[in-house]
Amino acid sequence: MGHQHRKALRTTAVGAVSATLVAGGVLGLAPAAQAAGTSVRFVDIAGAGGTVLKANVVTPAGADGSRRYPLVVLPTSWGLPQVEYLAQAQQLADSGYVVLTYNVRGFWQSGGEIEVAGPPDTADASKVIDWALAHTPADARHIGMAGVSYGAGISLLAAAHDKRIKAVAALSGWADLIGSIYSGRTQHVQAAGLLDGASLVTGRQSAELRQIFDDFYASDLTHEQDIVDWGKKRSAATYVDQLNANGAAVMLANAWGDTIFPPNQYADFYEKLTGPKRLEFRPGDHATAELTGLLGLPNDVWSDTRRWLDHYLKGTDNGVDRELPVRLKSRTSGGYEGYPDWKSVGATSRKIDLAGTTTIHTNVDSGADGGVVFLSSILDQAAQLPPVASIPLLPRRWAAVWQSEKYTTARQVRGTAQLHTTVTPTKESGTLVAYLYDVGPLGLGKLVSNAPYTFHGRTPGKPFGLDLELYSTAYDVPAGHRLALVVDTVDPLYIEHNPSGAQLTFSSPANDPSYVSIPLREQ
């Protein structure tokens, strides 16, 4: 991909997502009016190194210093001001919590520069807790953290580093930053553009962050390890042993279509947790499942968050600890499903054989795409309209296509589909994107899942084995439909690494057959 093409793509993504985030900021301000009549106190808190953090405190009505209350700390989302959580803070305070929400460093009126959940952000969270214990009727024995997106990531990292935190609700967050925006060794350029654009509009990027973004877009492999190391330092998965040792009760919630933090990395992290834990997935995109709750409206995610905090900070016997801990909602049906653990979600699997040998040319978008950041998954959430493609019309010069038989009964896809195949490249580098489609009688395919994969340093003409996890999902395929696996080499969601004129050949050796494994719910 040429530099100018990449620059234009980045500029388009930054412009679109900046508008989206600014609009989200306006929505985030709406609760302020609702909470205007309450005893909200706006304060300045000295964070790590003396950096001033803008915050607000909401205390229970009638708090007179004669008793202590559980404390909930809410760090803000990326690009949003500290009034983001006022509606939820009011509801929590009404039910007996001291609530402190603060603007993370580098954004809006808080001081400092954006650290992307680096060590100063983790230290800030502890300083905020110190301040709350000294200046509010907060109980040092009952401290929790919660947040959406950036606030979720910081909450998990803080719980790994501060033993005082007893419960966490991490909503639409990340546990593995590199596994989120660089999965399959492929830059998720629209996701990065969203973060970049929002921080340019609402915050102050550090020189380190600007360099990380520039190196990320530039596809310079000499900086790849630096980016990976930077991301690991900011990932709760790196500190999972510390988090487990501290024993905090962790609730994770995310959307199936999250285009910034895909669900796989949360599911993987959940499996590594050994303390009290809960995992929830719903339809939607990044932070869309929580949005109505930020406006003070009824919301399942925030209701479950309050139940989680009530049990693990107040000791309320509300049954949340006795429920099946993995809670899913399909993208195509209305009810919730409960499972004892993540591996039980796709209890059985069926393989679709990828027989024969197929060669495709690179550098051209075949028409099979993962959609547009935010827009596509929101349409799927609101109207069950995921990205579509006419499978019979996909040009076989640029897309490899395999299909299952027509299903006589419905199939409930649950969990993580896995692709296994053999690839022979004509160049040492390349990118491919795999898509799983639900194909109706007329050949129209609705996107079930997808994932990118990039390779470097391969010997041209020499085959290699490829194993790729598609993004986890929950999708019901109707009777009379079939599943199709499509592979092409260009998708606007990602930066591709296909040299001009490159070709990819997919084969299925007799001693190592190619397939896509489809996880299915037991019926």
XYZ file of N, CA, C and O in Angstrom, residues 62-235:
696
model
N -27.885 12.903 52.875
C -27.862 12.813 54.320
C -26.542 12.380 54.911
O -26.428 12.203 56.128
N -25.511 12.190 54.074
C -24.198 11.813 54.601
C -23.668 12.935 55.490
O -23.514 14.078 55.051
N -23.433 12.615 56.755
C -23.023 13.644 57.713
C -21.704 13.329 58.400
O -21.339 13.977 59.393
N -20.997 12.322 57.896
C -19.715 11.972 58.497
C -19.812 10.960 59.610
O -18.789 10.537 60.157
N -21.028 10.556 59.962
C -21.191 9.620 61.075
C -20.996 8.166 60.648
O -20.894 7.283 61.500
N -20.974 7.909 59.345
C -20.764 6.548 58.875
C -19.981 6.570 57.568
O -19.829 7.611 56.925
N -19.464 5.407 57.209
C -18.686 5.259 55.984
C -19.500 4.517 54.929
O -20.364 3.693 55.249
N -19.200 4.813 53.667
C -19.915 4.217 52.539
C -18.919 3.580 51.570
O -17.780 4.050 51.445
N -19.338 2.541 50.862
C -18.468 1.986 49.819
C -18.129 3.057 48.786
O -18.947 3.933 48.493
N -16.939 2.960 48.229
C -16.452 3.934 47.253
C -16.390 3.301 45.865
O -15.887 2.182 45.708
N -16.904 4.017 44.867
C -16.750 3.608 43.476
C -16.045 4.739 42.725
O -16.507 5.884 42.745
N -14.941 4.392 42.069
C -14.163 5.353 41.291
C -14.381 5.066 39.803
O -14.268 3.919 39.362
N -14.687 6.120 39.033
C -15.001 5.982 37.612
C -14.065 6.856 36.777
O -14.282 8.068 36.662
N -13.011 6.301 36.178
C -12.183 7.090 35.255
C -12.929 7.281 33.934
O -13.662 6.400 33.479
N -12.742 8.419 33.281
C -13.492 8.727 32.076
C -13.048 7.905 30.872
O -11.940 7.384 30.807
N -13.931 7.840 29.891
C -13.621 7.224 28.608
C -12.688 8.130 27.808
O -12.558 9.323 28.085
N -12.078 7.555 26.802
C -11.178 8.294 25.908
C -11.939 9.450 25.242
O -12.927 9.253 24.545
N -11.497 10.679 25.519
C -12.070 11.838 24.844
C -13.295 12.437 25.488
O -13.816 13.438 24.986
N -13.797 11.867 26.591
C -15.012 12.404 27.222
C -14.676 13.101 28.547
O -13.745 12.704 29.240
N -15.441 14.128 28.927
C -15.186 14.876 30.168
C -15.736 14.142 31.386
O -16.456 13.151 31.261
N -15.417 14.676 32.582
C -15.747 13.942 33.804
C -17.236 13.895 34.111
O -17.668 13.134 34.971
N -18.045 14.697 33.411
C -19.493 14.612 33.625
C -20.101 13.409 32.912
O -21.304 13.169 33.013
N -19.292 12.639 32.205
C -19.775 11.469 31.466
C -20.645 10.553 32.315
O -21.677 10.054 31.859
N -20.244 10.319 33.564
C -20.908 9.314 34.397
C -21.905 9.902 35.392
O -22.364 9.187 36.290
N -22.259 11.173 35.282
C -23.054 11.788 36.352
C -24.394 11.088 36.578
O -24.843 10.971 37.718
N -25.040 10.628 35.521
C -26.325 9.934 35.716
C -26.123 8.653 36.507
O -26.879 8.364 37.454
N -25.118 7.871 36.145
C -24.845 6.646 36.889
C -24.317 6.948 38.289
O -24.639 6.237 39.251
N -23.513 7.994 38.415
C -22.997 8.359 39.736
C -24.139 8.710 40.677
O -24.134 8.337 41.859
N -25.147 9.441 40.157
C -26.296 9.798 40.974
C -27.052 8.553 41.426
O -27.434 8.427 42.597
N -27.250 7.616 40.513
C -27.969 6.390 40.880
C -27.188 5.571 41.909
O -27.764 5.005 42.840
N -25.867 5.512 41.733
C -25.048 4.790 42.710
C -25.082 5.481 44.071
O -25.191 4.827 45.115
N -24.982 6.809 44.064
C -25.034 7.549 45.330
C -26.379 7.367 46.015
O -26.452 7.211 47.240
N -27.460 7.373 45.237
C -28.793 7.167 45.802
C -28.916 5.801 46.475
O -29.746 5.623 47.370
N -28.114 4.838 46.018
C -28.187 3.497 46.620
C -27.093 3.268 47.660
O -26.883 2.136 48.103
N -26.378 4.350 48.049
C -25.491 4.235 49.196
C -24.007 4.154 48.913
O -23.244 3.609 49.719
N -23.559 4.734 47.808
C -22.126 4.768 47.497
C -21.617 6.205 47.489
O -22.341 7.128 47.111
N -20.366 6.367 47.877
C -19.627 7.567 47.513
C -19.057 7.307 46.122
O -18.431 6.278 45.883
N -19.303 8.223 45.198
C -18.862 8.030 43.817
C -17.945 9.184 43.417
O -18.307 10.359 43.577
N -16.778 8.825 42.889
C -15.831 9.832 42.426
C -15.498 9.540 40.965
O -14.991 8.466 40.643
N -15.829 10.476 40.097
C -15.476 10.338 38.686
C -14.410 11.382 38.367
O -14.490 12.519 38.845
N -13.423 10.989 37.581
C -12.356 11.950 37.282
C -11.940 11.866 35.821
O -12.040 10.838 35.181
N -11.488 13.020 35.319
C -10.996 13.094 33.951
C -9.543 12.627 33.940
O -8.692 13.181 34.647
N -9.274 11.623 33.153
C -7.922 11.074 33.107
C -6.951 12.118 32.557
O -7.332 13.020 31.810
N -5.715 11.977 32.927
C -4.699 12.960 32.544
C -4.586 13.087 31.024
O -4.772 12.126 30.275
N -4.336 14.305 30.584
C -4.133 14.565 29.166
C -5.383 14.943 28.410
O -5.290 15.376 27.253
N -6.564 14.779 29.028
C -7.823 15.098 28.350
C -8.542 16.252 29.041
O -8.518 16.379 30.268
N -9.212 17.063 28.227
C -10.036 18.170 28.688
C -9.263 19.035 29.696
O -8.133 19.395 29.460
N -9.852 19.328 30.863
C -9.198 20.266 31.782
C -8.167 19.627 32.696
O -7.459 20.330 33.416
N -8.076 18.308 32.730
C -7.040 17.678 33.547
C -5.669 17.988 32.966
O -5.509 18.206 31.763
N -4.659 18.007 33.828
C -3.311 18.330 33.395
C -2.603 17.144 32.771
O -3.156 16.060 32.614
N -1.359 17.368 32.408
C -0.530 16.307 31.864
C -0.811 16.015 30.406
O -1.572 16.727 29.736
N -0.195 14.942 29.936
C -0.364 14.486 28.571
C -0.927 13.064 28.560
O -0.876 12.356 29.566
N -1.464 12.662 27.426
C -2.104 11.344 27.319
C -1.053 10.249 27.430
O -0.089 10.208 26.652
N -1.236 9.355 28.382
C -0.292 8.270 28.628
C -0.804 6.916 28.149
O -0.100 5.920 28.230
N -2.052 6.845 27.696
C -2.674 5.605 27.210
C -2.572 4.491 28.262
O -2.025 3.423 28.020
N -3.092 4.785 29.439
C -3.122 3.799 30.525
C -1.730 3.322 30.916
O -1.539 2.176 31.335
N -0.751 4.211 30.787
C 0.606 3.896 31.220
C 0.736 3.985 32.728
O -0.235 4.275 33.447
N 1.935 3.772 33.263
C 2.141 3.804 34.714
C 1.623 5.065 35.400
O 1.063 4.962 36.500
N 1.745 6.274 34.802
C 1.170 7.447 35.486
C -0.348 7.353 35.664
O -0.884 7.826 36.680
N -1.052 6.742 34.698
C -2.505 6.595 34.830
C -2.857 5.622 35.949
O -3.825 5.835 36.690
N -2.093 4.536 36.050
C -2.325 3.588 37.141
C -2.062 4.244 38.488
O -2.827 4.073 39.449
N -0.981 5.028 38.556
C -0.667 5.732 39.801
C -1.732 6.780 40.115
O -2.075 6.997 41.289
N -2.270 7.438 39.073
C -3.350 8.418 39.287
C -4.541 7.780 39.995
O -5.146 8.385 40.889
N -4.921 6.576 39.565
C -6.079 5.904 40.169
C -5.877 5.720 41.667
O -6.803 5.938 42.466
N -4.663 5.342 42.063
C -4.388 5.168 43.498
C -4.409 6.500 44.233
O -4.894 6.594 45.374
N -3.909 7.561 43.576
C -3.953 8.894 44.192
C -5.399 9.374 44.371
O -5.734 10.016 45.372
N -6.246 9.061 43.421
C -7.658 9.429 43.519
C -8.308 8.705 44.704
O -9.090 9.303 45.465
N -7.982 7.425 44.858
C -8.507 6.679 46.010
C -8.011 7.296 47.309
O -8.774 7.475 48.280
N -6.710 7.632 47.374
C -6.160 8.277 48.575
C -6.948 9.543 48.915
O -7.301 9.782 50.076
N -7.203 10.355 47.878
C -7.918 11.610 48.103
C -9.328 11.341 48.623
O -9.795 12.010 49.563
N -10.010 10.373 48.030
C -11.378 10.076 48.449
C -11.430 9.611 49.901
O -12.333 9.997 50.658
N -10.473 8.810 50.309
C -10.461 8.328 51.692
C -10.187 9.464 52.675
O -10.651 9.428 53.818
N -9.443 10.473 52.216
C -9.112 11.590 53.103
C -10.175 12.680 53.122
O -10.281 13.414 54.113
N -10.993 12.788 52.068
C -11.887 13.939 51.942
C -13.364 13.584 51.796
O -14.197 14.483 51.610
N -13.724 12.309 51.829
C -15.124 11.905 51.725
C -15.394 10.817 52.763
O -14.450 10.239 53.322
N -16.668 10.501 53.018
C -16.975 9.416 53.952
C -16.844 8.031 53.308
O -17.705 7.161 53.472
N -15.781 7.814 52.528
C -15.566 6.534 51.850
C -14.938 5.521 52.806
O -14.113 5.873 53.651
N -15.337 4.267 52.634
C -14.864 3.164 53.469
C -13.675 2.500 52.797
O -13.788 1.949 51.695
N -12.526 2.520 53.443
C -11.294 1.970 52.872
C -11.371 0.467 52.645
O -10.569 -0.089 51.879
N -12.325 -0.202 53.284
C -12.426 -1.666 53.143
C -13.291 -2.074 51.953
O -13.320 -3.263 51.605
N -13.997 -1.119 51.368
C -14.947 -1.454 50.301
C -14.784 -0.475 49.136
O -15.511 0.519 49.031
N -13.821 -0.758 48.276
C -13.483 0.136 47.170
C -13.628 -0.616 45.844
O -13.125 -1.729 45.690
N -14.319 0.020 44.902
C -14.466 -0.566 43.575
C -14.138 0.448 42.495
O -14.121 1.660 42.747
N -13.880 -0.044 41.287
C -13.676 0.817 40.133
C -14.510 0.293 38.976
O -14.761 -0.910 38.864
N -14.936 1.207 38.135
C -15.700 0.827 36.953
C -15.477 1.891 35.892
O -15.026 3.004 36.190
N -15.791 1.535 34.656
C -15.644 2.516 33.600
C -15.913 1.915 32.243
O -15.973 0.681 32.083
N -16.089 2.806 31.275
C -16.341 2.416 29.893
C -15.091 2.703 29.072
O -14.485 3.770 29.205
N -14.689 1.766 28.228
C -13.609 1.967 27.271
C -12.286 2.246 27.985
O -11.741 1.390 28.672
N -11.761 3.455 27.842
C -10.501 3.826 28.481
C -10.605 3.665 29.989
O -9.671 3.192 30.644
N -11.756 4.041 30.550
C -11.967 3.867 31.982
C -11.946 2.412 32.399
O -11.532 2.073 33.516
N -12.404 1.519 31.510
C -12.369 0.088 31.801
C -10.936 -0.430 31.846
O -10.551 -1.169 32.761
N -10.141 -0.039 30.846
C -8.756 -0.487 30.819
C -7.972 -0.012 32.019
O -7.207 -0.773 32.631
N -8.159 1.260 32.394
C -7.455 1.802 33.558
C -7.923 1.109 34.831
O -7.115 0.822 35.732
N -9.212 0.800 34.936
C -9.729 0.128 36.133
C -9.088 -1.239 36.323
O -8.705 -1.614 37.444
N -8.962 -2.012 35.248
C -8.327 -3.331 35.345
C -6.868 -3.206 35.748
O -6.375 -3.958 36.606
N -6.154 -2.272 35.130
C -4.744 -2.089 35.461
C -4.582 -1.620 36.905
O -3.677 -2.084 37.621
N -5.455 -0.724 37.348
C -5.368 -0.241 38.724
C -5.605 -1.371 39.720
O -4.914 -1.470 40.744
N -6.569 -2.252 39.435
C -6.857 -3.366 40.340
C -5.686 -4.340 40.427
O -5.519 -5.026 41.437
N -4.880 -4.419 39.367
C -3.698 -5.285 39.397
C -2.586 -4.672 40.241
O -1.707 -5.407 40.730
N -2.612 -3.350 40.410
C -1.524 -2.671 41.114
C -1.912 -2.129 42.486
O -1.042 -1.710 43.245
N -3.194 -2.129 42.821
C -3.641 -1.567 44.098
C -4.555 -2.583 44.791
O -5.698 -2.810 44.364
N -4.073 -3.180 45.864
C -4.813 -4.244 46.544
C -6.084 -3.752 47.218
O -6.936 -4.558 47.607
N -6.240 -2.463 47.365
C -7.441 -1.934 48.029
C -8.682 -2.090 47.169
O -9.804 -2.055 47.691
N -8.509 -2.265 45.870
C -9.649 -2.356 44.957
C -10.217 -3.767 45.016
O -9.552 -4.735 44.660
N -11.462 -3.894 45.458
C -12.067 -5.205 45.694
C -12.987 -5.656 44.571
O -13.312 -6.855 44.487
N -13.449 -4.739 43.738
C -14.361 -5.117 42.654
C -14.146 -4.180 41.472
O -13.878 -2.985 41.645
N -14.287 -4.745 40.261
C -14.107 -3.975 39.027
C -15.225 -4.357 38.060
O -15.568 -5.532 37.922
N -15.756 -3.353 37.367
C -16.651 -3.585 36.226
C -16.028 -2.870 35.033
O -16.007 -1.638 34.983
N -15.480 -3.649 34.105
C -14.757 -3.109 32.959
C -15.628 -3.271 31.718
O -15.778 -4.382 31.194
N -16.200 -2.160 31.233
C -17.202 -2.184 30.179
C -16.600 -1.683 28.863
O -16.042 -0.580 28.812
N -16.735 -2.477 27.814
C -16.206 -2.124 26.492
C -14.733 -1.745 26.558
O -14.292 -0.770 25.953
N -13.971 -2.525 27.290
C -12.564 -2.210 27.471
C -11.637 -3.187 26.785
O -12.041 -3.950 25.916
N -10.396 -3.141 27.201
C -9.401 -4.057 26.651
C -8.612 -4.690 27.791
O -8.439 -4.098 28.853
N -8.153 -5.885 27.555
C -7.184 -6.525 28.428
C -5.868 -6.720 27.693
O -4.823 -6.869 28.308
N -5.927 -6.727 26.363
C -4.742 -6.896 25.516
C -4.801 -5.824 24.431
O -5.548 -5.946 23.468
N -3.998 -4.765 24.586
C -4.067 -3.647 23.651
C -3.555 -4.039 22.268
O -4.148 -3.673 21.250
N -2.476 -4.805 22.214
C -1.937 -5.231 20.922
C -2.867 -6.240 20.270
O -3.114 -6.204 19.056
N -3.447 -7.142 21.060
C -4.413 -8.088 20.529
C -5.696 -7.441 20.059
O -6.513 -8.074 19.388
N -5.869 -6.160 20.392
C -7.064 -5.431 19.978
C -6.853 -4.694 18.663
O -7.601 -4.888 17.707
N -5.840 -3.835 18.590
C -5.675 -2.985 17.407
C -4.568 -3.465 16.473
O -4.313 -2.839 15.443
N -3.945 -4.620 16.818
C -2.899 -5.174 15.962
C -3.035 -6.694 15.884
O -2.064 -7.409 15.760
N -4.275 -7.162 15.972
C -4.492 -8.608 15.927
C -4.121 -9.137 14.548
O -4.256 -8.452 13.533
N -3.658 -10.376 14.513
C -3.223 -10.954 13.255
C -2.047 -10.209 12.647
O -1.812 -10.263 11.444
N -1.312 -9.486 13.476
C -0.146 -8.695 13.046
C -0.545 -7.662 11.980
O 0.242 -7.329 11.102
N -1.773 -7.180 12.093
C -2.338 -6.280 11.089
C -2.851 -5.012 11.776
O -3.597 -5.092 12.755
N -2.473 -3.849 11.247
C -2.924 -2.594 11.837
C -4.413 -2.381 11.565
O -4.840 -2.380 10.411
N -5.174 -2.184 12.633
C -6.593 -1.844 12.514
C -6.663 -0.323 12.341
O -6.792 0.429 13.302
N -6.576 0.127 11.110
C -6.339 1.551 10.860
C -7.545 2.420 11.213
O -7.370 3.553 11.691
N -8.767 1.945 11.006
C -9.919 2.767 11.380
C -10.035 2.897 12.899
O -10.395 3.960 13.417
N -9.729 1.828 13.630
C -9.747 1.899 15.090
C -8.679 2.868 15.589
O -8.941 3.707 16.464
N -7.474 2.759 15.035
C -6.404 3.676 15.432
C -6.763 5.109 15.063
O -6.500 6.053 15.827
N -7.388 5.293 13.900
C -7.791 6.624 13.490
C -8.807 7.229 14.430
O -8.780 8.430 14.714
N -9.716 6.401 14.929
C -10.701 6.885 15.900
C -10.005 7.396 17.162
O -10.281 8.505 17.637
N -9.084 6.607 17.702
C -8.385 7.008 18.921
C -7.518 8.242 18.683
O -7.490 9.174 19.494
N -6.818 8.237 17.573
C -5.951 9.358 17.218
C -6.770 10.635 17.055
O -6.467 11.686 17.640
N -7.820 10.557 16.253
C -8.629 11.742 15.995
C -9.264 12.301 17.253
O -9.267 13.517 17.477
N -9.807 11.419 18.102
C -10.457 11.889 19.327
C -9.460 12.557 20.258
O -9.762 13.572 20.895
N -8.257 12.009 20.356
C -7.269 12.592 21.271
C -6.741 13.923 20.747
O -6.395 14.810 21.532
N -6.678 14.090 19.430
C -6.263 15.374 18.870
C -7.307 16.456 19.139
O -6.972 17.631 19.340
N -8.582 16.065 19.161
C -9.663 17.030 19.368
C -9.826 17.388 20.838
O -10.068 18.544 21.186
N -9.686 16.414 21.731
C -10.071 16.618 23.131
C -8.916 16.549 24.114
O -9.137 16.747 25.309
N -7.710 16.261 23.647
C -6.609 16.081 24.585
C -5.283 16.576 24.072
O -5.202 17.296 23.068
N -4.228 16.170 24.775
C -2.866 16.569 24.455
C -1.997 15.313 24.366
O -1.688 14.691 25.382
N -1.632 14.968 23.155
C -0.811 13.783 22.948
C 0.621 14.035 23.423
O 1.200 15.087 23.161
N 1.172 13.035 24.081
C 2.592 13.101 24.419
C 3.417 12.834 23.163
O 2.912 12.289 22.173
N 4.692 13.206 23.193
C 5.579 12.936 22.061
C 5.685 11.434 21.819
O 5.746 10.979 20.668
N 5.663 10.653 22.904
C 5.733 9.193 22.767
C 4.512 8.654 22.041
O 4.628 7.827 21.128
N 3.318 9.136 22.420
C 2.097 8.660 21.777
C 2.079 9.043 20.304
O 1.710 8.234 19.444
N 2.493 10.290 19.991
C 2.511 10.699 18.583
C 3.448 9.804 17.770
O 3.128 9.429 16.642
N 4.566 9.446 18.366
C 5.511 8.579 17.666
C 4.929 7.185 17.472
O 5.109 6.561 16.414
N 4.222 6.687 18.477
C 3.595 5.367 18.366
C 2.586 5.361 17.223
O 2.563 4.439 16.386
N 1.733 6.378 17.161
C 0.764 6.452 16.067
C 1.473 6.517 14.713
O 1.101 5.814 13.770
N 2.489 7.355 14.605
C 3.182 7.506 13.324
C 3.860 6.210 12.900
O 3.809 5.817 11.726
N 4.496 5.524 13.853
C 5.144 4.244 13.534
C 4.111 3.186 13.163
O 4.348 2.345 12.291
N 2.972 3.225 13.830
C 1.892 2.277 13.566
C 1.387 2.424 12.133
O 1.258 1.450 11.390
N 1.134 3.676 11.724
C 0.647 3.917 10.367
C 1.710 3.602 9.311
O 1.385 3.191 8.197
N 2.980 3.809 9.644
C 4.055 3.709 8.658
C 4.393 2.277 8.277
O 5.067 2.053 7.265
N 3.969 1.300 9.077
C 4.240 -0.116 8.782
C 5.734 -0.406 8.700
O 6.177 -1.244 7.907
N 6.515 0.291 9.514
C 7.964 0.079 9.547
C 8.266 -1.026 10.564
O 8.140 -0.822 11.770
N 8.665 -2.193 10.068
C 8.871 -3.345 10.948
C 10.010 -3.139 11.943
O 10.074 -3.829 12.961
N 10.905 -2.175 11.669
C 11.983 -1.939 12.622
C 11.454 -1.374 13.942
O 12.142 -1.415 14.966
N 10.215 -0.838 13.920
C 9.612 -0.303 15.147
C 8.532 -1.230 15.716
O 7.908 -0.884 16.727
N 8.317 -2.372 15.090
C 7.222 -3.250 15.513
C 7.378 -3.694 16.958
O 6.418 -3.640 17.742
N 8.554 -4.150 17.351
C 8.731 -4.648 18.715
C 8.552 -3.542 19.741
O 8.019 -3.777 20.831
N 8.965 -2.318 19.389
C 8.755 -1.192 20.304
C 7.260 -0.962 20.546
O 6.838 -0.699 21.673
N 6.461 -1.055 19.474
C 5.010 -0.869 19.602
C 4.412 -1.989 20.452
O 3.566 -1.748 21.325
N 4.851 -3.225 20.211
C 4.340 -4.365 20.983
C 4.678 -4.207 22.459
O 3.826 -4.406 23.346
N 5.918 -3.834 22.761
C 6.325 -3.659 24.157
C 5.537 -2.529 24.817
O 5.133 -2.639 25.982
N 5.338 -1.443 24.077
C 4.545 -0.319 24.590
C 3.128 -0.778 24.921
O 2.574 -0.421 25.970
N 2.527 -1.576 24.049
C 1.171 -2.041 24.273
C 1.065 -3.021 25.427
O 0.092 -2.991 26.202
N 2.031 -3.909 25.579
C 1.989 -4.888 26.668
C 2.046 -4.211 28.031
O 1.409 -4.664 28.990
N 2.805 -3.137 28.113
C 2.903 -2.406 29.377
C 1.550 -1.830 29.780
O 1.287 -1.572 30.957
N 0.675 -1.657 28.798
C -0.630 -1.037 29.017
C -1.774 -2.050 28.931
O -2.912 -1.659 28.679
N -1.477 -3.303 29.140
C -2.472 -4.370 29.018
C -2.602 -5.132 30.329
O -1.607 -5.623 30.875
